[in-house]
Amino acid sequence: MSEIPASLVKQLRDRTGAGMMDCKRALEVTKGDLDAAVTYLREKGLASAGKKAERETTDGLVGFMVSNGAGSIVGLGSETDFVAKNDEFQTFAEKLLRALHTEGEQAIEHFDQERRELIAKLGENIVIVDAERFEAPEGNVVAGYVHPPANKIGVLVELNGGSAELARQLAMHISFAAPEWTTRDDVPVETVQAERGIFANSDEVQSKPEAAREKIVDGMLAKRFFAATPGGVLVDQPWIHDPSKTVGQALEDAGASVARFTRVSVTG
């Protein structure tokens, strides 16, 4: 597999308690076979860091860094806010972020032993929830946002055109609206068909004249699925900075478009 879906990495991480980069590497080695990846991690001794690694993390911190046309974001999960506020936890999170920004995503794998030692010291499971670095080509803009004061949700955005401020505003929007796709073209056809079927078979639509139903379903799909928050399609969502516009309209007005984005949350 050339690209391992983030959802598959999360499934493997939830099952094994292994680090994110270890899970990603295991899935690459096993060509996306989840069960084989579990076996691989167990054979390598990476499937757990004791019983603590089996416990769910629903807290932690997200941080980002942007400089010289590049941006990085990392989420470090803990079980409680108490550990998330611990100085050693925060120092480790900062080390991860700086290494990611300086050396790239492959640097994260070198911190697994230190992560395990921190688990033993602080008495909670600690996991790297996500780690990504954007290297923007000339003409593109990268910006980030972490929602204060808890810093548990963060976003990194790359725009084609536009300004750093627009990219920051978009990152803020994404942190709140949590879109699942960038444009309608990104939504799987079968997903759209399934949603259309649900709307078409609803009592609300079935009570209307048959000739009007298809148009009604189109409107419901646009407003209740594509423009949904959370979820939905980014460019169809109402722009939180001016709800009279969609995100797509705000970007078009600024002569910009979305190259990519990632939203990181440590709250599950």
mmCIF file of C-alpha atoms in Angstrom:
data_model
loop_
_atom_site.group_PDB
_atom_site.id
_atom_site.type_symbol
_atom_site.label_atom_id
_atom_site.label_comp_id
_atom_site.label_asym_id
_atom_site.label_seq_id
_atom_site.Cartn_x
_atom_site.Cartn_y
_atom_site.Cartn_z
ATOM 1 C CA MET A 1 0.000 0.000 0.000
ATOM 2 C CA SER A 2 1.377 3.400 -0.930
ATOM 3 C CA GLU A 3 -0.654 5.245 1.690
ATOM 4 C CA ILE A 4 -1.815 3.898 5.042
ATOM 5 C CA PRO A 5 -5.141 5.479 6.133
ATOM 6 C CA ALA A 6 -4.958 7.332 9.431
ATOM 7 C CA SER A 7 -8.090 5.491 10.573
ATOM 8 C CA LEU A 8 -6.278 2.150 10.180
ATOM 9 C CA VAL A 9 -3.289 3.419 12.171
ATOM 10 C CA LYS A 10 -5.681 4.489 14.942
ATOM 11 C CA GLN A 11 -7.367 1.067 14.990
ATOM 12 C CA LEU A 12 -4.008 -0.640 15.375
ATOM 13 C CA ARG A 13 -2.904 1.827 18.051
ATOM 14 C CA ASP A 14 -6.145 1.244 19.991
ATOM 15 C CA ARG A 15 -5.679 -2.531 19.815
ATOM 16 C CA THR A 16 -2.007 -2.659 20.748
ATOM 17 C CA GLY A 17 -1.098 0.513 22.638
ATOM 18 C CA ALA A 18 1.962 0.818 20.384
ATOM 19 C CA GLY A 19 3.300 4.180 19.255
ATOM 20 C CA MET A 20 1.773 5.839 16.201
ATOM 21 C CA MET A 21 4.897 5.554 14.068
ATOM 22 C CA ASP A 22 5.360 1.911 15.076
ATOM 23 C CA CYS A 23 1.762 1.214 14.038
ATOM 24 C CA LYS A 24 2.219 2.979 10.726
ATOM 25 C CA ARG A 25 5.429 1.055 10.015
ATOM 26 C CA ALA A 26 3.781 -2.267 10.950
ATOM 27 C CA LEU A 27 0.919 -1.602 8.540
ATOM 28 C CA GLU A 28 3.361 -0.688 5.793
ATOM 29 C CA VAL A 29 5.305 -3.921 6.351
ATOM 30 C CA THR A 30 2.097 -6.002 6.367
ATOM 31 C CA LYS A 31 0.528 -4.100 3.436
ATOM 32 C CA GLY A 32 -2.408 -2.896 5.508
ATOM 33 C CA ASP A 33 -3.323 -6.254 7.087
ATOM 34 C CA LEU A 34 -4.516 -5.273 10.571
ATOM 35 C CA ASP A 35 -4.243 -8.703 12.190
ATOM 36 C CA ALA A 36 -0.802 -9.295 10.680
ATOM 37 C CA ALA A 37 0.278 -5.884 11.935
ATOM 38 C CA VAL A 38 -0.805 -6.817 15.476
ATOM 39 C CA THR A 39 1.309 -9.963 15.244
ATOM 40 C CA TYR A 40 4.256 -7.972 13.867
ATOM 41 C CA LEU A 41 4.128 -5.525 16.783
ATOM 42 C CA ARG A 42 3.883 -8.347 19.315
ATOM 43 C CA GLU A 43 6.877 -10.078 17.760
ATOM 44 C CA LYS A 44 8.867 -6.857 17.942
ATOM 45 C CA GLY A 45 7.885 -6.336 21.563
ATOM 46 C CA LEU A 46 6.075 -3.113 20.702
ATOM 47 C CA ALA A 47 2.484 -4.146 21.388
ATOM 48 C CA SER A 48 2.333 -2.600 24.837
ATOM 49 C CA ALA A 49 4.249 -0.727 27.457
ATOM 50 C CA GLY A 50 2.820 -2.798 30.254
ATOM 51 C CA LYS A 51 -0.831 -2.712 31.258
ATOM 52 C CA LYS A 52 -0.890 1.074 31.189
ATOM 53 C CA ALA A 53 -0.649 0.986 27.382
ATOM 54 C CA GLU A 54 -4.053 -0.713 27.247
ATOM 55 C CA ARG A 55 -5.757 2.272 28.848
ATOM 56 C CA GLU A 56 -7.522 4.877 26.742
ATOM 57 C CA THR A 57 -6.127 8.399 26.478
ATOM 58 C CA THR A 58 -8.739 11.159 26.352
ATOM 59 C CA ASP A 59 -6.626 14.158 27.326
ATOM 60 C CA GLY A 60 -3.263 15.665 26.472
ATOM 61 C CA LEU A 61 -1.854 18.500 24.391
ATOM 62 C CA VAL A 62 -1.610 19.580 20.751
ATOM 63 C CA GLY A 63 1.126 21.915 19.535
ATOM 64 C CA PHE A 64 2.195 23.339 16.183
ATOM 65 C CA MET A 65 5.124 25.213 14.699
ATOM 66 C CA VAL A 66 5.379 27.207 11.448
ATOM 67 C CA SER A 67 8.542 28.674 9.932
ATOM 68 C CA ASN A 68 10.182 29.136 6.529
ATOM 69 C CA GLY A 69 7.237 27.795 4.545
ATOM 70 C CA ALA A 70 6.880 24.632 6.608
ATOM 71 C CA GLY A 71 4.470 23.666 9.351
ATOM 72 C CA SER A 72 4.362 20.845 11.883
ATOM 73 C CA ILE A 73 1.732 19.626 14.312
ATOM 74 C CA VAL A 74 1.789 16.912 16.965
ATOM 75 C CA GLY A 75 -0.699 15.602 19.508
ATOM 76 C CA LEU A 76 0.459 13.885 22.680
ATOM 77 C CA GLY A 77 -2.263 12.013 24.540
ATOM 78 C CA SER A 78 -2.572 11.341 28.266
ATOM 79 C CA GLU A 79 -5.297 9.864 30.429
ATOM 80 C CA THR A 80 -5.895 12.971 32.547
ATOM 81 C CA ASP A 81 -5.536 16.728 32.472
ATOM 82 C CA PHE A 82 -3.338 16.416 35.565
ATOM 83 C CA VAL A 83 -0.592 14.684 33.532
ATOM 84 C CA ALA A 84 -1.173 16.966 30.536
ATOM 85 C CA LYS A 85 -0.205 19.886 32.790
ATOM 86 C CA ASN A 86 2.892 18.116 34.123
ATOM 87 C CA ASP A 87 6.163 19.894 33.266
ATOM 88 C CA GLU A 88 7.896 16.708 32.095
ATOM 89 C CA PHE A 89 4.959 15.810 29.851
ATOM 90 C CA GLN A 90 4.971 19.286 28.311
ATOM 91 C CA THR A 91 8.750 19.231 27.859
ATOM 92 C CA PHE A 92 8.482 15.893 26.052
ATOM 93 C CA ALA A 93 5.696 17.260 23.819
ATOM 94 C CA GLU A 94 7.869 20.236 22.899
ATOM 95 C CA LYS A 95 10.848 17.969 22.100
ATOM 96 C CA LEU A 96 8.634 15.899 19.812
ATOM 97 C CA LEU A 97 7.387 18.985 18.003
ATOM 98 C CA ARG A 98 10.833 20.491 17.490
ATOM 99 C CA ALA A 99 12.259 17.193 16.213
ATOM 100 C CA LEU A 100 9.302 16.759 13.865
ATOM 101 C CA HIS A 101 9.722 20.277 12.499
ATOM 102 C CA THR A 102 13.483 20.013 12.088
ATOM 103 C CA GLU A 103 13.900 16.428 10.895
ATOM 104 C CA GLY A 104 10.497 15.331 9.571
ATOM 105 C CA GLU A 105 8.020 12.641 10.589
ATOM 106 C CA GLN A 106 10.654 9.898 10.696
ATOM 107 C CA ALA A 107 12.197 11.596 13.757
ATOM 108 C CA ILE A 108 9.196 10.669 15.892
ATOM 109 C CA GLU A 109 10.084 6.967 15.994
ATOM 110 C CA HIS A 110 13.274 7.747 17.920
ATOM 111 C CA PHE A 111 11.275 8.951 20.933
ATOM 112 C CA ASP A 112 9.443 5.717 21.688
ATOM 113 C CA GLN A 113 11.777 4.592 24.467
ATOM 114 C CA GLU A 114 11.588 7.996 26.133
ATOM 115 C CA ARG A 115 7.790 7.840 25.841
ATOM 116 C CA ARG A 116 7.757 4.452 27.576
ATOM 117 C CA GLU A 117 9.965 5.771 30.363
ATOM 118 C CA LEU A 118 7.580 8.689 30.829
ATOM 119 C CA ILE A 119 4.649 6.249 31.093
ATOM 120 C CA ALA A 120 6.445 4.440 33.898
ATOM 121 C CA LYS A 121 7.369 7.682 35.651
ATOM 122 C CA LEU A 122 4.000 9.487 35.449
ATOM 123 C CA GLY A 123 1.824 6.401 35.869
ATOM 124 C CA GLU A 124 -0.431 6.987 32.864
ATOM 125 C CA ASN A 125 -0.585 5.795 29.291
ATOM 126 C CA ILE A 126 0.986 8.361 26.941
ATOM 127 C CA VAL A 127 0.603 8.097 23.177
ATOM 128 C CA ILE A 128 1.561 10.128 20.138
ATOM 129 C CA VAL A 129 -1.887 10.773 18.691
ATOM 130 C CA ASP A 130 -0.722 12.256 15.395
ATOM 131 C CA ALA A 131 2.326 13.946 13.899
ATOM 132 C CA GLU A 132 2.443 15.668 10.513
ATOM 133 C CA ARG A 133 4.706 18.108 8.720
ATOM 134 C CA PHE A 134 3.744 20.222 5.687
ATOM 135 C CA GLU A 135 6.448 21.520 3.357
ATOM 136 C CA ALA A 136 4.742 24.128 1.186
ATOM 137 C CA PRO A 137 5.907 24.944 -2.353
ATOM 138 C CA GLU A 138 6.582 28.550 -3.290
ATOM 139 C CA GLY A 139 3.357 30.537 -3.481
ATOM 140 C CA ASN A 140 1.563 28.427 -0.900
ATOM 141 C CA VAL A 141 0.911 29.451 2.683
ATOM 142 C CA VAL A 142 0.996 27.338 5.865
ATOM 143 C CA ALA A 143 -0.597 28.327 9.163
ATOM 144 C CA GLY A 144 -1.710 26.605 12.339
ATOM 145 C CA TYR A 145 -4.123 27.061 15.211
ATOM 146 C CA VAL A 146 -4.543 25.409 18.599
ATOM 147 C CA HIS A 147 -7.781 26.098 20.480
ATOM 148 C CA PRO A 148 -7.025 27.820 23.805
ATOM 149 C CA PRO A 149 -6.823 27.551 26.729
ATOM 150 C CA ALA A 150 -6.828 23.735 26.903
ATOM 151 C CA ASN A 151 -4.797 23.200 23.684
ATOM 152 C CA LYS A 152 -6.421 19.832 23.014
ATOM 153 C CA ILE A 153 -7.506 20.476 19.398
ATOM 154 C CA GLY A 154 -5.183 21.835 16.730
ATOM 155 C CA VAL A 155 -5.182 22.320 12.971
ATOM 156 C CA LEU A 156 -2.513 22.771 10.318
ATOM 157 C CA VAL A 157 -3.559 24.252 6.954
ATOM 158 C CA GLU A 158 -1.847 24.781 3.623
ATOM 159 C CA LEU A 159 -3.421 27.173 1.104
ATOM 160 C CA ASN A 160 -2.808 27.716 -2.574
ATOM 161 C CA GLY A 161 -2.611 31.508 -2.586
ATOM 162 C CA GLY A 162 -4.163 33.723 0.062
ATOM 163 C CA SER A 163 -2.473 35.046 3.177
ATOM 164 C CA ALA A 164 -1.137 33.655 6.430
ATOM 165 C CA GLU A 165 -4.016 35.342 8.250
ATOM 166 C CA LEU A 166 -6.598 33.690 5.995
ATOM 167 C CA ALA A 167 -4.925 30.318 6.561
ATOM 168 C CA ARG A 168 -5.007 30.923 10.331
ATOM 169 C CA GLN A 169 -8.695 31.834 10.157
ATOM 170 C CA LEU A 170 -9.367 28.668 8.172
ATOM 171 C CA ALA A 171 -7.477 26.591 10.733
ATOM 172 C CA MET A 172 -9.648 28.151 13.441
ATOM 173 C CA HIS A 173 -12.767 27.270 11.429
ATOM 174 C CA ILE A 174 -11.637 23.654 10.989
ATOM 175 C CA SER A 175 -10.919 23.287 14.712
ATOM 176 C CA PHE A 176 -14.563 24.142 15.382
ATOM 177 C CA ALA A 177 -16.368 22.631 12.376
ATOM 178 C CA ALA A 178 -14.323 19.396 12.070
ATOM 179 C CA PRO A 179 -14.936 18.793 8.344
ATOM 180 C CA GLU A 180 -14.390 15.266 7.077
ATOM 181 C CA TRP A 181 -13.634 16.177 3.450
ATOM 182 C CA THR A 182 -12.261 19.227 1.599
ATOM 183 C CA THR A 183 -14.578 19.232 -1.454
ATOM 184 C CA ARG A 184 -17.542 17.183 -2.635
ATOM 185 C CA ASP A 185 -15.228 15.344 -5.021
ATOM 186 C CA ASP A 186 -13.476 13.868 -1.992
ATOM 187 C CA VAL A 187 -16.629 12.210 -0.664
ATOM 188 C CA PRO A 188 -16.910 8.538 -1.713
ATOM 189 C CA VAL A 189 -19.758 7.991 -4.172
ATOM 190 C CA GLU A 190 -21.206 5.185 -2.052
ATOM 191 C CA THR A 191 -21.336 7.510 0.975
ATOM 192 C CA VAL A 192 -23.309 10.119 -0.970
ATOM 193 C CA GLN A 193 -25.651 7.446 -2.317
ATOM 194 C CA ALA A 194 -26.261 6.082 1.165
ATOM 195 C CA GLU A 195 -27.090 9.533 2.543
ATOM 196 C CA ARG A 196 -29.338 10.260 -0.427
ATOM 197 C CA GLY A 197 -31.186 7.008 0.209
ATOM 198 C CA ILE A 198 -31.751 7.877 3.878
ATOM 199 C CA PHE A 199 -33.198 11.269 2.972
ATOM 200 C CA ALA A 200 -35.287 9.874 0.102
ATOM 201 C CA ASN A 201 -36.880 7.224 2.336
ATOM 202 C CA SER A 202 -37.562 9.590 5.227
ATOM 203 C CA ASP A 203 -41.135 10.384 6.220
ATOM 204 C CA GLU A 204 -40.337 14.046 5.592
ATOM 205 C CA VAL A 205 -39.700 13.393 1.894
ATOM 206 C CA GLN A 206 -42.189 10.582 1.383
ATOM 207 C CA SER A 207 -44.993 12.900 2.492
ATOM 208 C CA LYS A 208 -44.229 15.284 -0.398
ATOM 209 C CA PRO A 209 -45.479 14.984 -4.007
ATOM 210 C CA GLU A 210 -43.386 12.458 -5.936
ATOM 211 C CA ALA A 211 -42.406 14.982 -8.610
ATOM 212 C CA ALA A 212 -40.830 17.246 -5.993
ATOM 213 C CA ARG A 213 -38.950 14.613 -4.016
ATOM 214 C CA GLU A 214 -35.659 14.525 -5.938
ATOM 215 C CA LYS A 215 -35.213 18.290 -5.679
ATOM 216 C CA ILE A 216 -36.057 18.185 -1.971
ATOM 217 C CA VAL A 217 -33.489 15.439 -1.408
ATOM 218 C CA ASP A 218 -30.860 17.497 -3.282
ATOM 219 C CA GLY A 219 -31.519 20.398 -0.922
ATOM 220 C CA MET A 220 -31.396 18.202 2.164
ATOM 221 C CA LEU A 221 -28.153 16.620 1.002
ATOM 222 C CA ALA A 222 -26.588 20.047 0.465
ATOM 223 C CA LYS A 223 -27.659 21.533 3.791
ATOM 224 C CA ARG A 224 -27.670 18.568 6.136
ATOM 225 C CA PHE A 225 -24.774 16.501 4.803
ATOM 226 C CA PHE A 226 -22.328 18.509 2.687
ATOM 227 C CA ALA A 227 -22.609 21.628 4.885
ATOM 228 C CA ALA A 228 -22.855 19.732 8.187
ATOM 229 C CA THR A 229 -20.813 20.819 11.206
ATOM 230 C CA PRO A 230 -19.209 18.775 12.588
ATOM 231 C CA GLY A 231 -18.429 16.579 9.620
ATOM 232 C CA GLY A 232 -19.373 17.433 6.076
ATOM 233 C CA VAL A 233 -17.405 19.145 3.341
ATOM 234 C CA LEU A 234 -15.130 22.037 4.265
ATOM 235 C CA VAL A 235 -15.890 24.338 1.334
ATOM 236 C CA ASP A 236 -19.672 23.862 1.816
ATOM 237 C CA GLN A 237 -19.693 24.709 5.521
ATOM 238 C CA PRO A 238 -20.846 28.161 6.717
ATOM 239 C CA TRP A 239 -17.743 30.304 7.319
ATOM 240 C CA ILE A 240 -17.572 30.853 11.084
ATOM 241 C CA HIS A 241 -16.127 34.340 10.590
ATOM 242 C CA ASP A 242 -19.071 35.364 8.349
ATOM 243 C CA PRO A 243 -21.920 32.805 8.288
ATOM 244 C CA SER A 244 -23.529 34.566 5.306
ATOM 245 C CA LYS A 245 -20.764 32.948 3.210
ATOM 246 C CA THR A 246 -19.565 29.399 2.779
ATOM 247 C CA VAL A 247 -15.904 28.585 3.324
ATOM 248 C CA GLY A 248 -15.607 28.091 -0.439
ATOM 249 C CA GLN A 249 -16.941 31.584 -1.117
ATOM 250 C CA ALA A 250 -14.604 33.158 1.431
ATOM 251 C CA LEU A 251 -11.628 31.416 -0.173
ATOM 252 C CA GLU A 252 -12.727 32.361 -3.685
ATOM 253 C CA ASP A 253 -13.067 36.003 -2.647
ATOM 254 C CA ALA A 254 -9.442 35.884 -1.480
ATOM 255 C CA GLY A 255 -8.182 34.047 -4.581
ATOM 256 C CA ALA A 256 -7.211 31.004 -2.513
ATOM 257 C CA SER A 257 -7.958 27.289 -2.350
ATOM 258 C CA VAL A 258 -7.176 24.507 0.115
ATOM 259 C CA ALA A 259 -4.102 22.415 -0.660
ATOM 260 C CA ARG A 260 -4.468 20.236 2.463
ATOM 261 C CA PHE A 261 -5.272 20.309 6.150
ATOM 262 C CA THR A 262 -5.039 18.083 9.192
ATOM 263 C CA ARG A 263 -7.028 18.323 12.407
ATOM 264 C CA VAL A 264 -5.555 16.759 15.543
ATOM 265 C CA SER A 265 -7.583 16.128 18.695
ATOM 266 C CA VAL A 266 -6.419 14.364 21.853
ATOM 267 C CA THR A 267 -9.948 14.111 23.242
ATOM 268 C CA GLY A 268 -10.958 11.107 21.113
#
